[in-house]
XYZ file of C-alpha atoms in Angstrom:
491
model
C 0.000 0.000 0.000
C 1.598 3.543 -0.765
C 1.524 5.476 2.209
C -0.321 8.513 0.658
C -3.077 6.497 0.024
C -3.873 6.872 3.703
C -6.679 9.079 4.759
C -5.286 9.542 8.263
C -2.475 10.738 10.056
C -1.032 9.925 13.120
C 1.065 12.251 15.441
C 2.947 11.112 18.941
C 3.801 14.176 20.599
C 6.816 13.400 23.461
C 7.193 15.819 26.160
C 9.820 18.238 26.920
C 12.359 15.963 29.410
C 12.509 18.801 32.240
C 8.577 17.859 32.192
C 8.904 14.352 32.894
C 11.462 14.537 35.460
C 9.054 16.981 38.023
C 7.614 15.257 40.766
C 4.408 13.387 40.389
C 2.206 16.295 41.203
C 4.239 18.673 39.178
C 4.677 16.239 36.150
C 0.757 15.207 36.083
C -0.383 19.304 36.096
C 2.308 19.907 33.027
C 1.191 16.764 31.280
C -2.735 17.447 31.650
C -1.830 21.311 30.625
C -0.026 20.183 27.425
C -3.133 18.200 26.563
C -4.814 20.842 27.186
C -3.065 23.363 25.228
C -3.005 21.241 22.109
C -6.805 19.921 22.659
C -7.494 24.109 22.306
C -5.147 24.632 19.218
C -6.709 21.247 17.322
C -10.256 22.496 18.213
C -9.239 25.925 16.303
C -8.439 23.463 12.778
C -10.906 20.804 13.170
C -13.026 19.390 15.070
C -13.030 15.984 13.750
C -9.190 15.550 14.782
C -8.881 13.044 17.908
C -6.364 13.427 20.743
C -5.528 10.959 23.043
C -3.328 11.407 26.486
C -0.426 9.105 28.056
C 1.354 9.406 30.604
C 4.708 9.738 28.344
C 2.805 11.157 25.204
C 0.236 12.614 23.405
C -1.386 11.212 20.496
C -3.290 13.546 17.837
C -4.893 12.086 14.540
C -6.286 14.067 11.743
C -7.553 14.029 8.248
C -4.623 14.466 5.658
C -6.312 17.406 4.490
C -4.932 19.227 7.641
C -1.858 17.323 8.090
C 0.272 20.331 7.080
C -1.408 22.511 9.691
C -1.455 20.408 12.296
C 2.346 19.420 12.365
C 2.938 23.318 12.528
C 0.786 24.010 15.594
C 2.132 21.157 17.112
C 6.249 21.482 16.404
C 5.338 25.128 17.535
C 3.368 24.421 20.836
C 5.614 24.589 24.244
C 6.274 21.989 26.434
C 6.950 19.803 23.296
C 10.426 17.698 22.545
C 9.422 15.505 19.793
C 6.402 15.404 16.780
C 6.291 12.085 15.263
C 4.533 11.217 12.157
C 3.158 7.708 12.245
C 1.085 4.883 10.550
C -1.037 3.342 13.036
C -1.862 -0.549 12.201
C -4.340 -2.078 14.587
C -4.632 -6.078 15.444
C -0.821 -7.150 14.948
C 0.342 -10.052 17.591
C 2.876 -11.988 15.740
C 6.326 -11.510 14.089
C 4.975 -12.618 11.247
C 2.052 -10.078 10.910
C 4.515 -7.383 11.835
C 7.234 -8.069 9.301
C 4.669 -8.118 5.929
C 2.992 -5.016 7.224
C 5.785 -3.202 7.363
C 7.578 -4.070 4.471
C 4.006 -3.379 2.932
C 4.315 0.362 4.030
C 8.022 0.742 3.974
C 9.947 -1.205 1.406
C 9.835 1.713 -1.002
C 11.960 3.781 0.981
C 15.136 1.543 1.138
C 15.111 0.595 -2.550
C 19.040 0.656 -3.145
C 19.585 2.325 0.115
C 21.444 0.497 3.137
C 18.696 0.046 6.064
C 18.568 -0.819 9.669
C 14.968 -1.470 11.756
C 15.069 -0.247 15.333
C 11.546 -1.479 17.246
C 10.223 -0.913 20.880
C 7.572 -2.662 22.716
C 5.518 -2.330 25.594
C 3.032 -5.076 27.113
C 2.586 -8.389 26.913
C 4.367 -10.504 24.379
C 6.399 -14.295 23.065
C 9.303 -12.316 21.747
C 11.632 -9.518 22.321
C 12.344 -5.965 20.675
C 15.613 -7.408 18.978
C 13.135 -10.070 17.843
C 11.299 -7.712 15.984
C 14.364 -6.197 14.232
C 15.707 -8.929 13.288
C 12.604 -10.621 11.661
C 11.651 -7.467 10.132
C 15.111 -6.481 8.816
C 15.564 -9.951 7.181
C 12.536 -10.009 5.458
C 12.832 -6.585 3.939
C 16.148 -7.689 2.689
C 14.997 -10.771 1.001
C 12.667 -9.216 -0.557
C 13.393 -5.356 -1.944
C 16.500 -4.098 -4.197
C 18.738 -2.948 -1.254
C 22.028 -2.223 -0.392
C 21.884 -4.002 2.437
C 21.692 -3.413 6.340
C 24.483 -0.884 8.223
C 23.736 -1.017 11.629
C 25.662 1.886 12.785
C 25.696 4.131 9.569
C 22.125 3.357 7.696
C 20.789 5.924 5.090
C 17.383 4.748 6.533
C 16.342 4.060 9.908
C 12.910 2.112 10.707
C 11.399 2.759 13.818
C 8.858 0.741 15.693
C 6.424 1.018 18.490
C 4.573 -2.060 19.008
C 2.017 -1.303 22.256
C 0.869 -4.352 22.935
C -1.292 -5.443 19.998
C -0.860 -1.713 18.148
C 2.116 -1.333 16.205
C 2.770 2.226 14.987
C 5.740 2.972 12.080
C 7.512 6.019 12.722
C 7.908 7.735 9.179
C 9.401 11.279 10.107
C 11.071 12.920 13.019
C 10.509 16.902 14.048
C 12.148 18.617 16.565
C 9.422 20.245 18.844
C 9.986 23.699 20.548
C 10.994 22.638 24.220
C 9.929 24.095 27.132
C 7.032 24.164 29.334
C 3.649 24.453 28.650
C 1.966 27.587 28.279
C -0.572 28.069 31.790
C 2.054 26.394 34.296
C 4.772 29.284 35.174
C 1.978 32.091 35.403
C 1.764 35.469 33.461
C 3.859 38.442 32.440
C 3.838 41.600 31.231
C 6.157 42.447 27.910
C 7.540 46.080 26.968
C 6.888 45.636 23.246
C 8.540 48.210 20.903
C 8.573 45.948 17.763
C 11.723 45.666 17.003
C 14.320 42.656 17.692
C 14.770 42.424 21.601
C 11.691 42.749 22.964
C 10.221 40.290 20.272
C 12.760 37.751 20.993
C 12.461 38.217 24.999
C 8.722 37.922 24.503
C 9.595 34.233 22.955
C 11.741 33.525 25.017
C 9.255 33.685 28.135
C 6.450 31.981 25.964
C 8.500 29.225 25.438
C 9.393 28.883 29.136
C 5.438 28.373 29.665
C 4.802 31.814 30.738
C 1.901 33.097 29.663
C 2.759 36.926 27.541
C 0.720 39.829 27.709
C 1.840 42.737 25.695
C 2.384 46.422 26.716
C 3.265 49.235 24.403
C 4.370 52.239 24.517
C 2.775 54.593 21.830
C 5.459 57.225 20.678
C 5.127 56.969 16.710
C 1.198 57.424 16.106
C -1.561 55.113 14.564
C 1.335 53.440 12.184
C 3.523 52.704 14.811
C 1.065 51.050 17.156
C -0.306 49.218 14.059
C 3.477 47.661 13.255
C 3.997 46.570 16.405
C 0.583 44.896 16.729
C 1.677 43.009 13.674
C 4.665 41.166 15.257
C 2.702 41.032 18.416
C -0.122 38.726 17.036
C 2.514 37.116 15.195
C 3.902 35.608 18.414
C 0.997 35.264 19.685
C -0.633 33.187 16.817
C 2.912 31.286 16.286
C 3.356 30.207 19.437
C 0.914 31.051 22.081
C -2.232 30.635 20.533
C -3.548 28.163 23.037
C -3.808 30.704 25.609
C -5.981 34.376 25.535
C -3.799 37.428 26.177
C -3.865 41.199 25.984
C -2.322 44.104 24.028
C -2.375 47.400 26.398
C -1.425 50.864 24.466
C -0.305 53.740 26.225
C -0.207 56.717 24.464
C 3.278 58.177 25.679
C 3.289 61.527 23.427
C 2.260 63.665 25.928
C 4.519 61.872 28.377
C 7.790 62.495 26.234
C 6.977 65.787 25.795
C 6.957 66.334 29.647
C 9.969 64.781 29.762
C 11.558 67.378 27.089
C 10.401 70.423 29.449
C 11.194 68.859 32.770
C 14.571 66.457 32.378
C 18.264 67.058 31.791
C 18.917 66.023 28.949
C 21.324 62.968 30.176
C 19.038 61.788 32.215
C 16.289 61.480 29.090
C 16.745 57.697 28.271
C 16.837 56.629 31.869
C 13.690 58.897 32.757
C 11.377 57.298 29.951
C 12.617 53.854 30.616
C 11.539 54.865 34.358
C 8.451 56.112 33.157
C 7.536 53.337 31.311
C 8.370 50.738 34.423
C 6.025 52.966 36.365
C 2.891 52.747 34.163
C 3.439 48.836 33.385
C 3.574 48.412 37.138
C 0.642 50.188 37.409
C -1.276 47.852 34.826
C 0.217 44.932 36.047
C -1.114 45.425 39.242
C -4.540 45.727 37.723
C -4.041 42.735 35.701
C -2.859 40.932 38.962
C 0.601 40.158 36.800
C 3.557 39.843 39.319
C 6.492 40.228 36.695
C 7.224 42.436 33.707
C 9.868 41.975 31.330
C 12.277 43.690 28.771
C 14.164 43.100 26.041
C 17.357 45.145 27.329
C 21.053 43.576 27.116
C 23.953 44.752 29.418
C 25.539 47.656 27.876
C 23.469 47.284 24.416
C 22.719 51.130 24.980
C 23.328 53.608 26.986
C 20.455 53.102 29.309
C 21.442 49.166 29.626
C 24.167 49.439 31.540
C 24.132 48.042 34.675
C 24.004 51.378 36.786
C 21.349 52.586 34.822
C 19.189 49.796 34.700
C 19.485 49.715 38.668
C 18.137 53.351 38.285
C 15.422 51.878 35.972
C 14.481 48.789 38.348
C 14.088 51.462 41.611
C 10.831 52.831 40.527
C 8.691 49.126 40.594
C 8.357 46.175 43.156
C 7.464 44.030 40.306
C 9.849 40.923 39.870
C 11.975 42.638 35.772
C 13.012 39.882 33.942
C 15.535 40.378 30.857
C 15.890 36.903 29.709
C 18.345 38.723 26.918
C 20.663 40.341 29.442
C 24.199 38.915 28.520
C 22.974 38.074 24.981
C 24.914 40.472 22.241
C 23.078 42.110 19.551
C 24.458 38.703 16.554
C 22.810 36.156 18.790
C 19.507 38.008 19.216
C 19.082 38.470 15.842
C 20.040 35.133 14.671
C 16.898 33.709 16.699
C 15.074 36.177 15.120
C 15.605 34.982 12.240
C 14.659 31.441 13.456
C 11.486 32.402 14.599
C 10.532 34.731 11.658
C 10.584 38.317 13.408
C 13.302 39.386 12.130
C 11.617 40.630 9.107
C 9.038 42.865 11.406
C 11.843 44.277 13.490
C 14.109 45.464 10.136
C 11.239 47.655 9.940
C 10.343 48.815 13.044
C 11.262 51.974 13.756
C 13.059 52.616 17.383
C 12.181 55.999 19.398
C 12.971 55.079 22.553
C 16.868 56.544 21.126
C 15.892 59.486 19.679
C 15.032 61.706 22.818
C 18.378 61.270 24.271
C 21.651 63.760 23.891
C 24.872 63.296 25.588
C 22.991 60.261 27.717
C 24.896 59.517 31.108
C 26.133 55.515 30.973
C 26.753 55.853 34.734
C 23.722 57.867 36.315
C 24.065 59.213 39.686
C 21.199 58.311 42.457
C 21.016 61.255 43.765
C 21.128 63.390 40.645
C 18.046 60.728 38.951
C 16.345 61.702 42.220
C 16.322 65.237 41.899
C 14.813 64.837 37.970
C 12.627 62.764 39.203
C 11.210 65.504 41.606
C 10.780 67.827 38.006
C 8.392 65.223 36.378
C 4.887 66.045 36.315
C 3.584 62.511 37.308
C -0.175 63.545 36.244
C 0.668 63.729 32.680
C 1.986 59.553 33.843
C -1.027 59.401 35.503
C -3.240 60.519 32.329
C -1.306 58.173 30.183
C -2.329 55.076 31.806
C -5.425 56.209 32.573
C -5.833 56.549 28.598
C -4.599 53.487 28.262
C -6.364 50.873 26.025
C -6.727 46.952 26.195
C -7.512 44.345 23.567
C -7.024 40.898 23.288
C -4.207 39.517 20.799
C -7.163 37.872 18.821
C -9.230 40.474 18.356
C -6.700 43.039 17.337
C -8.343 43.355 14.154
C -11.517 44.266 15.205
C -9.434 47.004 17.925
C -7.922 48.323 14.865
C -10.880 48.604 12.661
C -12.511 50.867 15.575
C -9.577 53.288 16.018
C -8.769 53.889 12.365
C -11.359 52.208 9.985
C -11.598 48.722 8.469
C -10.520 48.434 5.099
C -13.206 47.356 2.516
C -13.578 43.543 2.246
C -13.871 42.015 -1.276
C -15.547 38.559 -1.338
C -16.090 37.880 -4.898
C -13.495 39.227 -8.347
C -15.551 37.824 -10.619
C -15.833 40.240 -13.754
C -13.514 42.548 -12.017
C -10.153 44.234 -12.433
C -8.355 43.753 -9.565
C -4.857 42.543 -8.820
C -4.331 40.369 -5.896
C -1.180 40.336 -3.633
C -0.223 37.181 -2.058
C 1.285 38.449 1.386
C 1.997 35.044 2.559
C 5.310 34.099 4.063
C 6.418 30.470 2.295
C 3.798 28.842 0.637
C 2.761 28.537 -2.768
C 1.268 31.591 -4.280
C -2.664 31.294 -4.684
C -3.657 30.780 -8.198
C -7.192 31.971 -9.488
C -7.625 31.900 -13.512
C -7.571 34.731 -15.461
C -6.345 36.859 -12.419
C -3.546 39.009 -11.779
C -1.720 37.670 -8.612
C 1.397 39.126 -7.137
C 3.359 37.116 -4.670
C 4.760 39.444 -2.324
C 5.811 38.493 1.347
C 4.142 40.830 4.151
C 8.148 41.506 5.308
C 9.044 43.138 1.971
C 4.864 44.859 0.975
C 6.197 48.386 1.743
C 9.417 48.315 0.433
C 7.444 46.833 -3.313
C 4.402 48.372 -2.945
C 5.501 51.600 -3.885
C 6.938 50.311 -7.080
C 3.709 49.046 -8.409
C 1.374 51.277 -10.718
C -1.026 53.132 -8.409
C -3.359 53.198 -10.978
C -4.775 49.929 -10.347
C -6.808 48.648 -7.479
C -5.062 45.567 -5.287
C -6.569 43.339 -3.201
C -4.255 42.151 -0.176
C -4.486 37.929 0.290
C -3.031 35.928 3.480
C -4.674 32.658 4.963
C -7.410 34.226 7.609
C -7.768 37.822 6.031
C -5.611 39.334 9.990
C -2.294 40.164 8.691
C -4.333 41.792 5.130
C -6.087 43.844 7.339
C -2.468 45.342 9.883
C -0.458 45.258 6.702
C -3.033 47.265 4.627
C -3.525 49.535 7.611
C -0.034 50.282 7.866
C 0.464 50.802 3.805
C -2.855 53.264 4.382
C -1.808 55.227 6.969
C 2.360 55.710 6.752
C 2.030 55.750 3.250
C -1.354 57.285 2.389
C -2.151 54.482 -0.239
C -6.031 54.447 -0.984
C -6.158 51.502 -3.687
C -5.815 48.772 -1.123
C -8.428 46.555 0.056
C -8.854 42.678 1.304
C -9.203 39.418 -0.342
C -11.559 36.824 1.675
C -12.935 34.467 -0.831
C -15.966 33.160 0.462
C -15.999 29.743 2.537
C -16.877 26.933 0.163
């Protein structure tokens, strides 16, 4: 039988191995939380996919219309070591049955290839794992076109699990993301600018199991916020999906501006880092979040060094974490890269810098506590209180209120529109006798303005959310009014 012939798929999911060395209470919460987790990100692709819990495992199965979708939630879902792609084969109990079903599925695969079978069992059985190799590995090599079997050095390994009277073939390996699962190490509250270190800190803490809320601070107008909303639900939909969280905006404006009229200018960077600790405090506290966390490294910037960020860390009780403190700037971007941010962050644009001159690497305690004293802490205090809160998955709708939804085009039949294909690695959609640009959402502004602005384009990803931030942001930096979205209506 040829293996994509199936009309199932089989996943084992093996836990991270911190998880299964916990104690029993410990390990039993993480476990029942990873089901969990993954129970709520299947529901979200199908409901007809069935999940089953072990105590060493989790088992998902799905129609192979989903497969792709599935493997990507799950390889991307914390608390997870291994994803492995089986073919489940019910009703096996003797060497026999086992050796012609798996040279049924498998002797493709070695055709003029050296080979080796590796097989573990659990229950009750006549024979022994080595059993099982052997038999199987001898009659695959009697009968397929191989180059025989290299048991240190094959150019295809076999893997079996035979569980009692259920024998499953492994057919691929994927590494998982590691970790803990998202609900067991509480919540936390990320300084989000956008660009790389805060989005990699904010991964960082998400795969740990920590459950990441983002706060931003508002210095660039509706564009800004917009950008950094993108990367936000990026993380969010990569990697934390399983779990609801929250986007707070504080519009800090007003705030810098204060800080202009009141602050030495030395002590600018340190006094709006301050500022900012204050107010997520502040929401925190609301939120009933005991940590918040930056993306600052040890002597990145001026501000980061570590007599400043002592300055920084005296104005909150909150537990700071900066999971990229001795990280250098090479490292942080090369995981950004890994985990597809870096594209967002190339773009982002970083004011945090641009309100300091001549900024003090070594501020004084007494001198930050004298600026302090100049601050107007009502114009703080009007900040948060303007301060607004969405959840990650209904940023769209948060956006559409503030600035306007862009139109939403269901049906290009008999019209002259010309499509964009924003999506990041996949096959560009293909509609006859349409126009269809494939343009990835990380390069749209930099090749949008080279297209004729004559025409009318209609913006395409997968659920319609990234169309609707990325169109927003071409509207309103750019002042582009020939964008709309593509939805194409549910068949």
């Amino acid at each position: 039988m040829d293996k994509t012939q199936l009309k199932t798929q089989k996943f084992i999911v093996k836990f991270f191995p911190e998880v299964m060395i916990k104690g029993t209470k410990a390990k039993r919460q993480m476990i029942n939380q990873i089901y969990n987790n993954i129970k709520s990100l299947m529901d979200k692709i199908s409901e007809d996919i069935t999940i089953k819990k072990f105590f060493d495992k989790v088992e998902v199965v799905c129609a192979i219309e989903v497969v792709d979708e599935v493997r990507q939630k799950l390889i991307q879902t914390p608390g997870v070591e291994l994803v492995l792609e089986a073919i489940q084969i019910d009703n096996v109990s003797t060497l026999d049955e086992i050796k012609v079903k798996v040279n049924e599925f498998m002797g493709s695969e070695i055709e003029g290839k050296t080979f080796v079978v590796r097989a573990k069992r659990s229950g009750t059985h006549e024979f022994k794992s080595t059993n099982i190799e052997q038999t199987v590995g001898g009659y695959m090599l009697a009968n397929n076109d191989t180059k025989g079997v290299n048991l240190k050095n094959a150019e295809v390994t076999i893997n079996l699990e035979l569980i009692e009277k259920q024998l499953n073939i492994i057919t691929y390996r994927h590494k998982g993301l590691g970790g803990f699962p998202i609900g067991t190490q509480g919540s936390i509250l990320s300084l989000m600018s956008g660009g790389f270190d805060s989005t990699v800190a904010s991964y960082l803490t998400m795969k740990r199991g920590v459950k990441t809320h983002f706060i931003f601070f508002n210095l660039g107008g509706v564009a800004h916020e917009i950008g950094v909303k993108q990367v936000a639900y990026y993380l969010w939909n990569k990697f934390g999906s399983s779990h609801r969280v929250s986007f707070i905006s504080v519009p800090f404006e007003d705030v810098v501006t204060e800080i202009f009229r009141s602050t030495n200018e030395s002590y600018m960077g340190v006094t709006l880092k301050r500022l900012m600790f204050m107010a997520a405090s502040k929401i925190a506290d609301n939120m009933k979040i005991d940590a918040i966390m930056t993306g600052e490294s040890i002597a990145q910037v001026s501000s980061q060094t570590l007599r400043n960020l002592a300055l920084i860390d005296q104005v909150t009780k909150k537990l700071v974490l900066r999971p990229l403190c001795t990280m250098n700037k090479p490292e942080i971007i090369d995981i950004a890269e890994n985990i597809g941010t870096r594209r967002f962050a190339e773009t982002m644009p970083e004011y945090c810098g641009v309100i300091s001159k001549n900024p003090v690497t070594h501020g004084s305690f007494d001198k930050m506590e004298q600026e302090a004293k100049k601050f107007d802490y009502s114009v703080l205090d009007k900040a948060i209180e303007n301060s607004k809160e969405t959840y990650v998955d209904k940023m769209v709708d948060n956006i559409n209120d503030e600035v306007g939804q862009l139109e939403v085009v269901n049906d290009i039949a008999g019209k002259n529109y010309t499509i964009i294909d924003i999506r990041q690695g996949q096959n560009c959609l293909e509609i006859a006798d349409v126009e269809i640009l494939k343009i990835p959402f990380y390069n749209l502004k930099k090749e949008f303005k080279k297209l004729p602005l004559e025409k009318e384009y209609l913006l395409y990803c997968d659920k319609g959310i990234l169309s609707q931030l990325h169109g927003q942001y071409l509207r309103d930096s750019e002042n582009y009014t020939n964008i709309k979205v593509y939805r194409p209506k549910e068949k």
